[in-house]
Amino acid sequence: MKILVENSTWNNIGDGWYQFSIYYLLKTLFPEHNVVLGEGPINRAFRIKKDYLFENALNLMEYQTADLHVFSGPMMPSIIDHYGPTIKKIINRGSKYCIVSASGTGITESKSREIGEFISKYSPSFVTTRDEETFIWMKNYVRNIYNGICTAFLVGRTINPMRFEMEKPFFVSSFYTELEPFFSLPKDKPCTIENIELKHNPTMLGLPFWLSRHLNFKRKQQVEVGDMFIVRTIQNLNTRFNHINFAMPNSFISFNPMSYLEVVNSSEFTISDRVHACAVSLALNKPARFLFNTPRAGIFDRMGFDYKANKGIMYPNMDKIDEEKYKLEKEILTFIAG
């Protein structure tokens, strides 16, 4: 059997982590099958706004064929527009598709009903969700569904990244909704995730954040806090705005998702407003402090991590991760074998 795993629709590098994790998980579960990487919807990846530009794009996903197509991620709100034509082709030629680590949070009841009617008509072989909110509304429309987890939590078990050492220990800082806060420590306190204090930086000249970030390179930036370096991971991939990418010391950006995991695996902890930056930190047995409020943070609730308490600080639970990995594997094996 040929299993084609979507792995291209990266709105940021965080998408690569859960998609690669699915790929390696399935490679391990089905060594006798041909598990390969495939394309996702080009419009999801590149957000093409003009119809004439979209018509010029070769949407390779529509031509790639397999016995089982595996889609993933926060795709449910756009499944009809971005995945619909391909799903219809898959069903019409007698192949199958499934959705792993699915998310559809923050959508209206009418929208969920519209999506539900579509997936009822063009039924996936199975769905595993990544948060309770998505599972609750999708279970009304999908027969084979499992209340699963975000597969980004499995990167330490499916990928097992390497480590490296810098001149000093370091922690990871990654922000995209605001300027990086100013970090400080109480007098005579070591640099730990519990001790570190944050002061949110105002935008420059009172400009909106999306404009102010272009001037951030003019600020004096922190190199370290106490006895630790700050390493800034840049998850939005682009080469147009290097004055943003490299505005701060020890900024890291790469087209290789695995390298980011190596950075996180070598760090002491993570402070971020990004869901997946904190998820992979916990997955690699590192504490994380999450500083944002978004429906997608439901992935933490599903795993029993309380990001609303203790200033957003969460501690890893590798036993829970191993337990959830075992349950997810068991469900996938049951669905595919059935």
Short mmCIF file of N, CA and C in Angstrom, two decimals, residues 64-240:
data_model
loop_
_atom_site.label_atom_id
_atom_site.label_comp_id
_atom_site.label_asym_id
_atom_site.label_seq_id
_atom_site.Cartn_x
_atom_site.Cartn_y
_atom_site.Cartn_z
N GLN A 64 -1.05 13.80 -7.53
CA GLN A 64 -0.38 12.74 -6.79
C GLN A 64 -1.41 11.71 -6.34
N THR A 65 -1.08 10.45 -6.52
CA THR A 65 -2.02 9.37 -6.20
C THR A 65 -1.41 8.41 -5.19
N ALA A 66 -2.28 7.82 -4.38
CA ALA A 66 -1.87 6.84 -3.38
C ALA A 66 -3.09 6.04 -2.98
N ASP A 67 -2.86 4.97 -2.24
CA ASP A 67 -3.98 4.21 -1.69
C ASP A 67 -4.62 4.95 -0.52
N LEU A 68 -3.76 5.65 0.26
CA LEU A 68 -4.25 6.41 1.40
C LEU A 68 -3.53 7.75 1.44
N HIS A 69 -4.30 8.84 1.41
CA HIS A 69 -3.75 10.19 1.52
C HIS A 69 -3.94 10.66 2.97
N VAL A 70 -2.90 11.21 3.57
CA VAL A 70 -2.94 11.65 4.96
C VAL A 70 -2.79 13.17 5.01
N PHE A 71 -3.86 13.84 5.42
CA PHE A 71 -3.84 15.30 5.59
C PHE A 71 -3.79 15.60 7.09
N SER A 72 -3.46 16.86 7.43
CA SER A 72 -3.24 17.14 8.85
C SER A 72 -3.35 18.62 9.17
N GLY A 73 -3.48 18.89 10.48
CA GLY A 73 -3.34 20.25 10.98
C GLY A 73 -4.64 21.03 11.07
N PRO A 74 -4.52 22.37 11.23
CA PRO A 74 -5.69 23.26 11.36
C PRO A 74 -6.34 23.53 10.02
N MET A 75 -6.70 22.45 9.33
CA MET A 75 -7.19 22.51 7.96
C MET A 75 -8.71 22.53 7.86
N MET A 76 -9.40 22.21 8.96
CA MET A 76 -10.84 22.00 8.86
C MET A 76 -11.60 23.24 8.38
N PRO A 77 -11.26 24.46 8.83
CA PRO A 77 -12.00 25.62 8.32
C PRO A 77 -11.88 25.81 6.81
N SER A 78 -10.80 25.31 6.20
CA SER A 78 -10.60 25.51 4.77
C SER A 78 -10.66 24.21 3.97
N ILE A 79 -11.21 23.15 4.58
CA ILE A 79 -11.18 21.85 3.90
C ILE A 79 -11.96 21.85 2.59
N ILE A 80 -13.08 22.56 2.55
CA ILE A 80 -13.89 22.56 1.33
C ILE A 80 -13.19 23.31 0.22
N ASP A 81 -12.68 24.50 0.52
CA ASP A 81 -12.04 25.32 -0.51
C ASP A 81 -10.68 24.79 -0.92
N HIS A 82 -9.85 24.42 0.04
CA HIS A 82 -8.46 24.05 -0.27
C HIS A 82 -8.28 22.57 -0.59
N TYR A 83 -9.06 21.71 0.08
CA TYR A 83 -8.88 20.26 -0.10
C TYR A 83 -10.02 19.62 -0.89
N GLY A 84 -11.15 20.32 -0.98
CA GLY A 84 -12.34 19.71 -1.56
C GLY A 84 -12.16 19.07 -2.93
N PRO A 85 -11.63 19.78 -3.94
CA PRO A 85 -11.48 19.16 -5.26
C PRO A 85 -10.62 17.91 -5.25
N THR A 86 -9.53 17.93 -4.47
CA THR A 86 -8.65 16.76 -4.40
C THR A 86 -9.34 15.61 -3.68
N ILE A 87 -10.06 15.90 -2.60
CA ILE A 87 -10.76 14.84 -1.87
C ILE A 87 -11.80 14.17 -2.77
N LYS A 88 -12.50 14.95 -3.55
CA LYS A 88 -13.48 14.37 -4.49
C LYS A 88 -12.81 13.44 -5.48
N LYS A 89 -11.65 13.84 -5.99
CA LYS A 89 -10.92 12.97 -6.93
C LYS A 89 -10.46 11.68 -6.26
N ILE A 90 -10.00 11.80 -5.01
CA ILE A 90 -9.54 10.62 -4.26
C ILE A 90 -10.68 9.63 -4.10
N ILE A 91 -11.84 10.12 -3.67
CA ILE A 91 -13.00 9.25 -3.46
C ILE A 91 -13.48 8.65 -4.78
N ASN A 92 -13.55 9.46 -5.82
CA ASN A 92 -14.08 9.00 -7.11
C ASN A 92 -13.22 7.93 -7.78
N ARG A 93 -11.91 7.95 -7.49
CA ARG A 93 -11.07 6.91 -8.11
C ARG A 93 -10.91 5.68 -7.20
N GLY A 94 -11.61 5.68 -6.07
CA GLY A 94 -11.62 4.52 -5.20
C GLY A 94 -10.50 4.48 -4.18
N SER A 95 -9.78 5.57 -4.00
CA SER A 95 -8.75 5.64 -2.96
C SER A 95 -9.36 6.18 -1.67
N LYS A 96 -8.52 6.33 -0.65
CA LYS A 96 -9.00 6.77 0.65
C LYS A 96 -8.17 7.94 1.16
N TYR A 97 -8.75 8.66 2.09
CA TYR A 97 -7.99 9.70 2.77
C TYR A 97 -8.34 9.70 4.25
N CYS A 98 -7.43 10.23 5.06
CA CYS A 98 -7.67 10.38 6.48
C CYS A 98 -7.09 11.72 6.93
N ILE A 99 -7.45 12.14 8.12
CA ILE A 99 -6.94 13.39 8.68
C ILE A 99 -6.38 13.07 10.06
N VAL A 100 -5.11 13.36 10.26
CA VAL A 100 -4.44 13.10 11.53
C VAL A 100 -4.07 14.43 12.16
N SER A 101 -4.25 14.55 13.48
CA SER A 101 -3.94 15.78 14.20
C SER A 101 -4.78 16.94 13.67
N ALA A 102 -6.05 16.65 13.42
CA ALA A 102 -6.96 17.64 12.83
C ALA A 102 -7.35 18.71 13.84
N SER A 103 -7.53 19.94 13.34
CA SER A 103 -7.99 21.03 14.19
C SER A 103 -8.97 21.90 13.42
N GLY A 104 -10.05 22.29 14.11
CA GLY A 104 -11.02 23.22 13.55
C GLY A 104 -11.64 24.01 14.67
N THR A 105 -10.84 24.87 15.28
CA THR A 105 -11.29 25.63 16.44
C THR A 105 -11.77 27.02 16.04
N GLY A 106 -12.61 27.60 16.90
CA GLY A 106 -13.02 28.98 16.71
C GLY A 106 -13.93 29.23 15.52
N ILE A 107 -14.63 28.19 15.02
CA ILE A 107 -15.51 28.39 13.87
C ILE A 107 -16.97 28.42 14.33
N THR A 108 -17.82 29.01 13.53
CA THR A 108 -19.23 29.14 13.89
C THR A 108 -19.96 27.81 13.74
N GLU A 109 -21.14 27.75 14.36
CA GLU A 109 -21.94 26.54 14.26
C GLU A 109 -22.37 26.27 12.82
N SER A 110 -22.70 27.32 12.08
CA SER A 110 -23.11 27.13 10.68
C SER A 110 -21.94 26.65 9.84
N LYS A 111 -20.74 27.17 10.11
CA LYS A 111 -19.57 26.74 9.36
C LYS A 111 -19.23 25.28 9.67
N SER A 112 -19.31 24.90 10.93
CA SER A 112 -19.02 23.51 11.28
C SER A 112 -20.05 22.57 10.66
N ARG A 113 -21.29 23.03 10.55
CA ARG A 113 -22.33 22.20 9.92
C ARG A 113 -22.05 22.05 8.42
N GLU A 114 -21.62 23.13 7.77
CA GLU A 114 -21.28 23.06 6.35
C GLU A 114 -20.12 22.09 6.12
N ILE A 115 -19.11 22.19 6.95
CA ILE A 115 -17.96 21.29 6.83
C ILE A 115 -18.39 19.86 7.13
N GLY A 116 -19.22 19.70 8.16
CA GLY A 116 -19.69 18.37 8.52
C GLY A 116 -20.46 17.69 7.41
N GLU A 117 -21.29 18.45 6.70
CA GLU A 117 -22.04 17.88 5.59
C GLU A 117 -21.10 17.43 4.46
N PHE A 118 -20.02 18.20 4.27
CA PHE A 118 -19.05 17.81 3.24
C PHE A 118 -18.34 16.52 3.60
N ILE A 119 -17.84 16.42 4.85
CA ILE A 119 -17.09 15.22 5.21
C ILE A 119 -18.02 14.02 5.43
N SER A 120 -19.30 14.27 5.62
CA SER A 120 -20.25 13.15 5.65
C SER A 120 -20.45 12.57 4.26
N LYS A 121 -20.46 13.44 3.27
CA LYS A 121 -20.64 13.00 1.89
C LYS A 121 -19.38 12.39 1.33
N TYR A 122 -18.24 12.99 1.63
CA TYR A 122 -16.93 12.49 1.17
C TYR A 122 -16.16 12.04 2.41
N SER A 123 -16.49 10.86 2.88
CA SER A 123 -16.06 10.43 4.22
C SER A 123 -14.59 10.05 4.26
N PRO A 124 -13.86 10.59 5.25
CA PRO A 124 -12.50 10.11 5.49
C PRO A 124 -12.53 8.71 6.10
N SER A 125 -11.47 7.94 5.89
CA SER A 125 -11.40 6.61 6.49
C SER A 125 -11.37 6.71 8.01
N PHE A 126 -10.68 7.72 8.50
CA PHE A 126 -10.68 8.00 9.93
C PHE A 126 -10.12 9.40 10.16
N VAL A 127 -10.40 9.92 11.36
CA VAL A 127 -9.89 11.22 11.78
C VAL A 127 -9.36 11.10 13.20
N THR A 128 -8.19 11.66 13.46
CA THR A 128 -7.75 11.86 14.83
C THR A 128 -7.61 13.38 15.02
N THR A 129 -8.20 13.89 16.09
CA THR A 129 -8.17 15.32 16.36
C THR A 129 -7.01 15.66 17.29
N ARG A 130 -6.83 16.97 17.52
CA ARG A 130 -5.75 17.40 18.41
C ARG A 130 -6.26 18.22 19.60
N ASP A 131 -7.56 18.49 19.65
CA ASP A 131 -8.13 19.26 20.75
C ASP A 131 -9.59 18.86 20.94
N GLU A 132 -10.08 19.06 22.15
CA GLU A 132 -11.44 18.64 22.49
C GLU A 132 -12.50 19.38 21.69
N GLU A 133 -12.30 20.67 21.45
CA GLU A 133 -13.29 21.46 20.73
C GLU A 133 -13.55 20.87 19.35
N THR A 134 -12.48 20.52 18.65
CA THR A 134 -12.63 19.95 17.31
C THR A 134 -13.30 18.58 17.37
N PHE A 135 -12.88 17.76 18.34
CA PHE A 135 -13.45 16.42 18.46
C PHE A 135 -14.95 16.48 18.72
N ILE A 136 -15.38 17.40 19.57
CA ILE A 136 -16.79 17.45 19.97
C ILE A 136 -17.70 17.71 18.78
N TRP A 137 -17.34 18.65 17.88
CA TRP A 137 -18.24 18.89 16.77
C TRP A 137 -18.03 17.92 15.61
N MET A 138 -16.80 17.42 15.43
CA MET A 138 -16.56 16.52 14.30
C MET A 138 -17.13 15.12 14.51
N LYS A 139 -17.25 14.70 15.78
CA LYS A 139 -17.74 13.34 16.02
C LYS A 139 -19.18 13.15 15.55
N ASN A 140 -19.89 14.25 15.31
CA ASN A 140 -21.25 14.16 14.79
C ASN A 140 -21.29 13.80 13.31
N TYR A 141 -20.13 13.89 12.64
CA TYR A 141 -20.10 13.71 11.18
C TYR A 141 -19.16 12.61 10.71
N VAL A 142 -18.28 12.12 11.60
CA VAL A 142 -17.30 11.11 11.21
C VAL A 142 -17.50 9.87 12.07
N ARG A 143 -17.59 8.72 11.44
CA ARG A 143 -17.81 7.48 12.18
C ARG A 143 -16.54 7.05 12.90
N ASN A 144 -15.43 6.99 12.18
CA ASN A 144 -14.16 6.55 12.76
C ASN A 144 -13.36 7.78 13.20
N ILE A 145 -13.49 8.17 14.45
CA ILE A 145 -12.82 9.36 14.94
C ILE A 145 -12.25 9.08 16.32
N TYR A 146 -11.05 9.62 16.56
CA TYR A 146 -10.37 9.43 17.84
C TYR A 146 -9.99 10.78 18.41
N ASN A 147 -10.25 10.97 19.70
CA ASN A 147 -9.92 12.20 20.42
C ASN A 147 -8.42 12.20 20.72
N GLY A 148 -7.63 12.54 19.71
CA GLY A 148 -6.18 12.39 19.79
C GLY A 148 -5.46 13.65 20.24
N ILE A 149 -4.18 13.72 19.91
CA ILE A 149 -3.32 14.82 20.33
C ILE A 149 -2.63 15.43 19.12
N CYS A 150 -2.06 16.60 19.33
CA CYS A 150 -1.23 17.20 18.29
C CYS A 150 0.06 16.40 18.17
N THR A 151 0.39 15.97 16.99
CA THR A 151 1.57 15.11 16.82
C THR A 151 2.88 15.88 17.00
N ALA A 152 2.82 17.21 17.15
CA ALA A 152 4.02 17.95 17.53
C ALA A 152 4.53 17.50 18.90
N PHE A 153 3.64 17.00 19.75
CA PHE A 153 4.04 16.52 21.06
C PHE A 153 4.86 15.22 20.98
N LEU A 154 4.94 14.63 19.79
CA LEU A 154 5.64 13.35 19.65
C LEU A 154 7.02 13.48 19.02
N VAL A 155 7.47 14.70 18.74
CA VAL A 155 8.73 14.84 18.00
C VAL A 155 9.92 14.24 18.75
N GLY A 156 9.87 14.22 20.08
CA GLY A 156 10.96 13.62 20.83
C GLY A 156 11.01 12.12 20.71
N ARG A 157 9.88 11.52 20.33
CA ARG A 157 9.80 10.06 20.20
C ARG A 157 9.86 9.61 18.74
N THR A 158 9.35 10.42 17.83
CA THR A 158 9.33 10.02 16.42
C THR A 158 10.58 10.50 15.66
N ILE A 159 11.18 11.60 16.11
CA ILE A 159 12.30 12.20 15.37
C ILE A 159 13.60 12.12 16.17
N ASN A 160 13.56 12.37 17.48
CA ASN A 160 14.72 12.26 18.35
C ASN A 160 15.89 13.11 17.86
N PRO A 161 15.76 14.44 17.91
CA PRO A 161 16.81 15.33 17.39
C PRO A 161 18.09 15.30 18.21
N MET A 162 19.18 15.76 17.59
CA MET A 162 20.48 15.79 18.24
C MET A 162 20.58 17.00 19.18
N ARG A 163 21.75 17.15 19.83
CA ARG A 163 22.02 18.27 20.72
C ARG A 163 23.35 18.92 20.34
N PHE A 164 23.55 20.16 20.79
CA PHE A 164 24.83 20.85 20.64
C PHE A 164 25.03 21.74 21.85
N GLU A 165 26.23 22.28 22.00
CA GLU A 165 26.53 23.16 23.12
C GLU A 165 27.06 24.49 22.61
N MET A 166 26.59 25.58 23.21
CA MET A 166 27.15 26.91 22.97
C MET A 166 28.12 27.25 24.10
N GLU A 167 28.66 28.45 24.05
CA GLU A 167 29.61 28.87 25.09
C GLU A 167 28.95 28.99 26.46
N LYS A 168 27.65 29.23 26.46
CA LYS A 168 26.86 29.29 27.68
C LYS A 168 25.56 28.53 27.45
N PRO A 169 24.91 28.10 28.53
CA PRO A 169 23.54 27.58 28.38
C PRO A 169 22.64 28.67 27.80
N PHE A 170 21.52 28.26 27.22
CA PHE A 170 20.62 29.24 26.61
C PHE A 170 19.18 28.80 26.74
N PHE A 171 18.29 29.78 26.62
CA PHE A 171 16.87 29.47 26.50
C PHE A 171 16.35 30.03 25.18
N VAL A 172 15.22 29.49 24.73
CA VAL A 172 14.63 29.87 23.45
C VAL A 172 13.55 30.92 23.68
N SER A 173 13.60 31.97 22.87
CA SER A 173 12.57 33.01 22.86
C SER A 173 12.02 33.10 21.44
N SER A 174 10.70 33.05 21.31
CA SER A 174 10.09 33.11 19.97
C SER A 174 8.76 33.85 20.06
N PHE A 175 8.68 35.02 19.38
CA PHE A 175 7.48 35.86 19.45
C PHE A 175 7.05 36.31 18.06
N TYR A 176 5.73 36.35 17.86
CA TYR A 176 5.22 36.81 16.57
C TYR A 176 4.00 37.72 16.69
N THR A 177 3.41 37.84 17.87
CA THR A 177 2.27 38.74 18.04
C THR A 177 2.67 40.03 18.73
N GLU A 178 3.88 40.10 19.23
CA GLU A 178 4.37 41.29 19.91
C GLU A 178 5.89 41.30 19.83
N LEU A 179 6.50 42.44 20.14
CA LEU A 179 7.94 42.50 20.26
C LEU A 179 8.38 41.64 21.44
N GLU A 180 9.56 41.08 21.33
CA GLU A 180 10.06 40.27 22.44
C GLU A 180 10.10 41.09 23.72
N PRO A 181 9.60 40.54 24.83
CA PRO A 181 9.64 41.29 26.10
C PRO A 181 11.08 41.51 26.57
N PHE A 182 11.24 42.43 27.50
CA PHE A 182 12.53 42.61 28.17
C PHE A 182 12.60 41.62 29.32
N PHE A 183 13.67 40.83 29.35
CA PHE A 183 13.84 39.80 30.38
C PHE A 183 14.74 40.32 31.49
N SER A 184 14.39 39.99 32.75
CA SER A 184 15.23 40.37 33.88
C SER A 184 15.12 39.32 34.97
N LEU A 185 16.00 39.44 35.98
CA LEU A 185 16.01 38.51 37.11
C LEU A 185 16.01 39.28 38.42
N PRO A 186 15.37 38.75 39.44
CA PRO A 186 15.54 39.34 40.78
C PRO A 186 17.00 39.25 41.20
N LYS A 187 17.41 40.13 42.06
CA LYS A 187 18.80 40.18 42.49
C LYS A 187 19.26 38.85 43.08
N ASP A 188 20.43 38.38 42.58
CA ASP A 188 21.09 37.17 43.08
C ASP A 188 20.31 35.89 42.79
N LYS A 189 19.38 35.95 41.85
CA LYS A 189 18.63 34.76 41.47
C LYS A 189 19.20 34.17 40.17
N PRO A 190 19.30 32.84 40.07
CA PRO A 190 19.77 32.23 38.83
C PRO A 190 18.72 32.34 37.73
N CYS A 191 19.15 32.18 36.50
CA CYS A 191 18.23 32.27 35.37
C CYS A 191 17.49 30.94 35.20
N THR A 192 16.27 30.92 35.64
CA THR A 192 15.40 29.76 35.47
C THR A 192 14.07 30.24 34.92
N ILE A 193 13.27 29.33 34.42
CA ILE A 193 11.97 29.71 33.87
C ILE A 193 11.06 30.26 34.97
N GLU A 194 11.29 29.85 36.22
CA GLU A 194 10.49 30.36 37.33
C GLU A 194 10.92 31.76 37.75
N ASN A 195 12.22 32.04 37.69
CA ASN A 195 12.74 33.31 38.18
C ASN A 195 12.67 34.45 37.17
N ILE A 196 12.69 34.12 35.91
CA ILE A 196 12.80 35.16 34.89
C ILE A 196 11.53 36.03 34.89
N GLU A 197 11.75 37.33 34.82
CA GLU A 197 10.64 38.29 34.81
C GLU A 197 10.55 38.97 33.46
N LEU A 198 9.32 39.33 33.06
CA LEU A 198 9.08 39.90 31.73
C LEU A 198 8.49 41.30 31.84
N LYS A 199 8.96 42.16 30.96
CA LYS A 199 8.35 43.47 30.81
C LYS A 199 8.03 43.64 29.33
N HIS A 200 6.75 43.74 29.00
CA HIS A 200 6.35 43.83 27.59
C HIS A 200 6.81 45.15 27.00
N ASN A 201 7.42 45.07 25.83
CA ASN A 201 7.94 46.26 25.16
C ASN A 201 6.86 46.95 24.35
N PRO A 202 6.71 48.27 24.50
CA PRO A 202 5.76 48.99 23.63
C PRO A 202 6.30 49.04 22.21
N THR A 203 5.39 49.15 21.25
CA THR A 203 5.84 49.28 19.86
C THR A 203 6.50 50.64 19.66
N MET A 204 7.41 50.70 18.72
CA MET A 204 8.15 51.93 18.48
C MET A 204 7.25 52.98 17.83
N LEU A 205 7.33 54.19 18.33
CA LEU A 205 6.58 55.34 17.81
C LEU A 205 5.08 55.13 17.88
N GLY A 206 4.64 54.18 18.70
CA GLY A 206 3.21 53.90 18.82
C GLY A 206 2.60 53.26 17.59
N LEU A 207 3.44 52.70 16.73
CA LEU A 207 2.95 52.09 15.49
C LEU A 207 2.33 50.73 15.77
N PRO A 208 1.46 50.25 14.90
CA PRO A 208 0.98 48.87 15.02
C PRO A 208 2.17 47.91 14.98
N PHE A 209 2.01 46.76 15.65
CA PHE A 209 3.12 45.82 15.74
C PHE A 209 3.67 45.44 14.37
N TRP A 210 2.80 45.18 13.41
CA TRP A 210 3.26 44.68 12.11
C TRP A 210 4.14 45.70 11.39
N LEU A 211 4.00 46.96 11.75
CA LEU A 211 4.90 47.99 11.23
C LEU A 211 6.12 48.19 12.13
N SER A 212 5.87 48.22 13.41
CA SER A 212 6.94 48.49 14.37
C SER A 212 8.06 47.45 14.29
N ARG A 213 7.72 46.21 13.97
CA ARG A 213 8.75 45.16 13.92
C ARG A 213 9.83 45.48 12.89
N HIS A 214 9.48 46.30 11.87
CA HIS A 214 10.48 46.67 10.86
C HIS A 214 11.54 47.61 11.42
N LEU A 215 11.26 48.22 12.56
CA LEU A 215 12.22 49.14 13.18
C LEU A 215 12.92 48.52 14.38
N ASN A 216 12.60 47.27 14.66
CA ASN A 216 13.12 46.64 15.87
C ASN A 216 14.65 46.55 15.88
N PHE A 217 15.26 46.46 14.69
CA PHE A 217 16.72 46.35 14.62
C PHE A 217 17.42 47.60 15.15
N LYS A 218 16.69 48.70 15.27
CA LYS A 218 17.27 49.93 15.80
C LYS A 218 17.32 49.95 17.33
N ARG A 219 16.61 49.03 17.98
CA ARG A 219 16.62 48.97 19.43
C ARG A 219 17.92 48.32 19.92
N LYS A 220 18.30 48.66 21.15
CA LYS A 220 19.36 47.93 21.82
C LYS A 220 18.78 46.60 22.30
N GLN A 221 19.41 45.49 21.94
CA GLN A 221 18.85 44.18 22.22
C GLN A 221 19.66 43.44 23.29
N GLN A 222 18.97 42.60 24.02
CA GLN A 222 19.63 41.77 25.03
C GLN A 222 20.36 40.60 24.37
N VAL A 223 21.51 40.28 24.89
CA VAL A 223 22.26 39.11 24.45
C VAL A 223 22.05 37.95 25.41
N GLU A 224 21.97 38.26 26.69
CA GLU A 224 21.88 37.21 27.68
C GLU A 224 21.08 37.70 28.88
N VAL A 225 20.66 36.76 29.69
CA VAL A 225 19.99 37.04 30.95
C VAL A 225 20.69 36.21 32.02
N GLY A 226 21.28 36.89 33.00
CA GLY A 226 22.06 36.15 33.99
C GLY A 226 23.19 35.41 33.32
N ASP A 227 23.21 34.10 33.50
CA ASP A 227 24.29 33.29 32.92
C ASP A 227 23.82 32.51 31.69
N MET A 228 22.76 32.98 31.04
CA MET A 228 22.24 32.29 29.85
C MET A 228 22.11 33.22 28.66
N PHE A 229 22.47 32.68 27.49
CA PHE A 229 22.18 33.36 26.24
C PHE A 229 20.68 33.28 25.94
N ILE A 230 20.21 34.22 25.12
CA ILE A 230 18.88 34.14 24.54
C ILE A 230 19.04 33.73 23.08
N VAL A 231 18.41 32.66 22.67
CA VAL A 231 18.40 32.24 21.26
C VAL A 231 17.00 32.48 20.72
N ARG A 232 16.92 33.27 19.65
CA ARG A 232 15.62 33.62 19.07
C ARG A 232 15.34 32.76 17.85
N THR A 233 14.31 31.93 17.93
CA THR A 233 13.93 31.12 16.78
C THR A 233 12.87 31.85 15.97
N ILE A 234 13.12 31.97 14.67
CA ILE A 234 12.22 32.67 13.75
C ILE A 234 11.44 31.61 12.98
N GLN A 235 10.14 31.48 13.25
CA GLN A 235 9.36 30.42 12.64
C GLN A 235 8.72 30.81 11.32
N ASN A 236 8.56 32.10 11.05
CA ASN A 236 8.04 32.53 9.75
C ASN A 236 9.18 32.58 8.74
N LEU A 237 9.11 31.73 7.74
CA LEU A 237 10.20 31.63 6.78
C LEU A 237 10.05 32.67 5.67
N ASN A 238 11.07 33.50 5.51
CA ASN A 238 11.10 34.44 4.40
C ASN A 238 12.52 34.95 4.24
N THR A 239 12.83 35.43 3.06
CA THR A 239 14.14 36.04 2.80
C THR A 239 14.00 37.52 2.46
N ARG A 240 12.78 38.03 2.52
CA ARG A 240 12.53 39.43 2.15
C ARG A 240 12.89 40.40 3.26
#
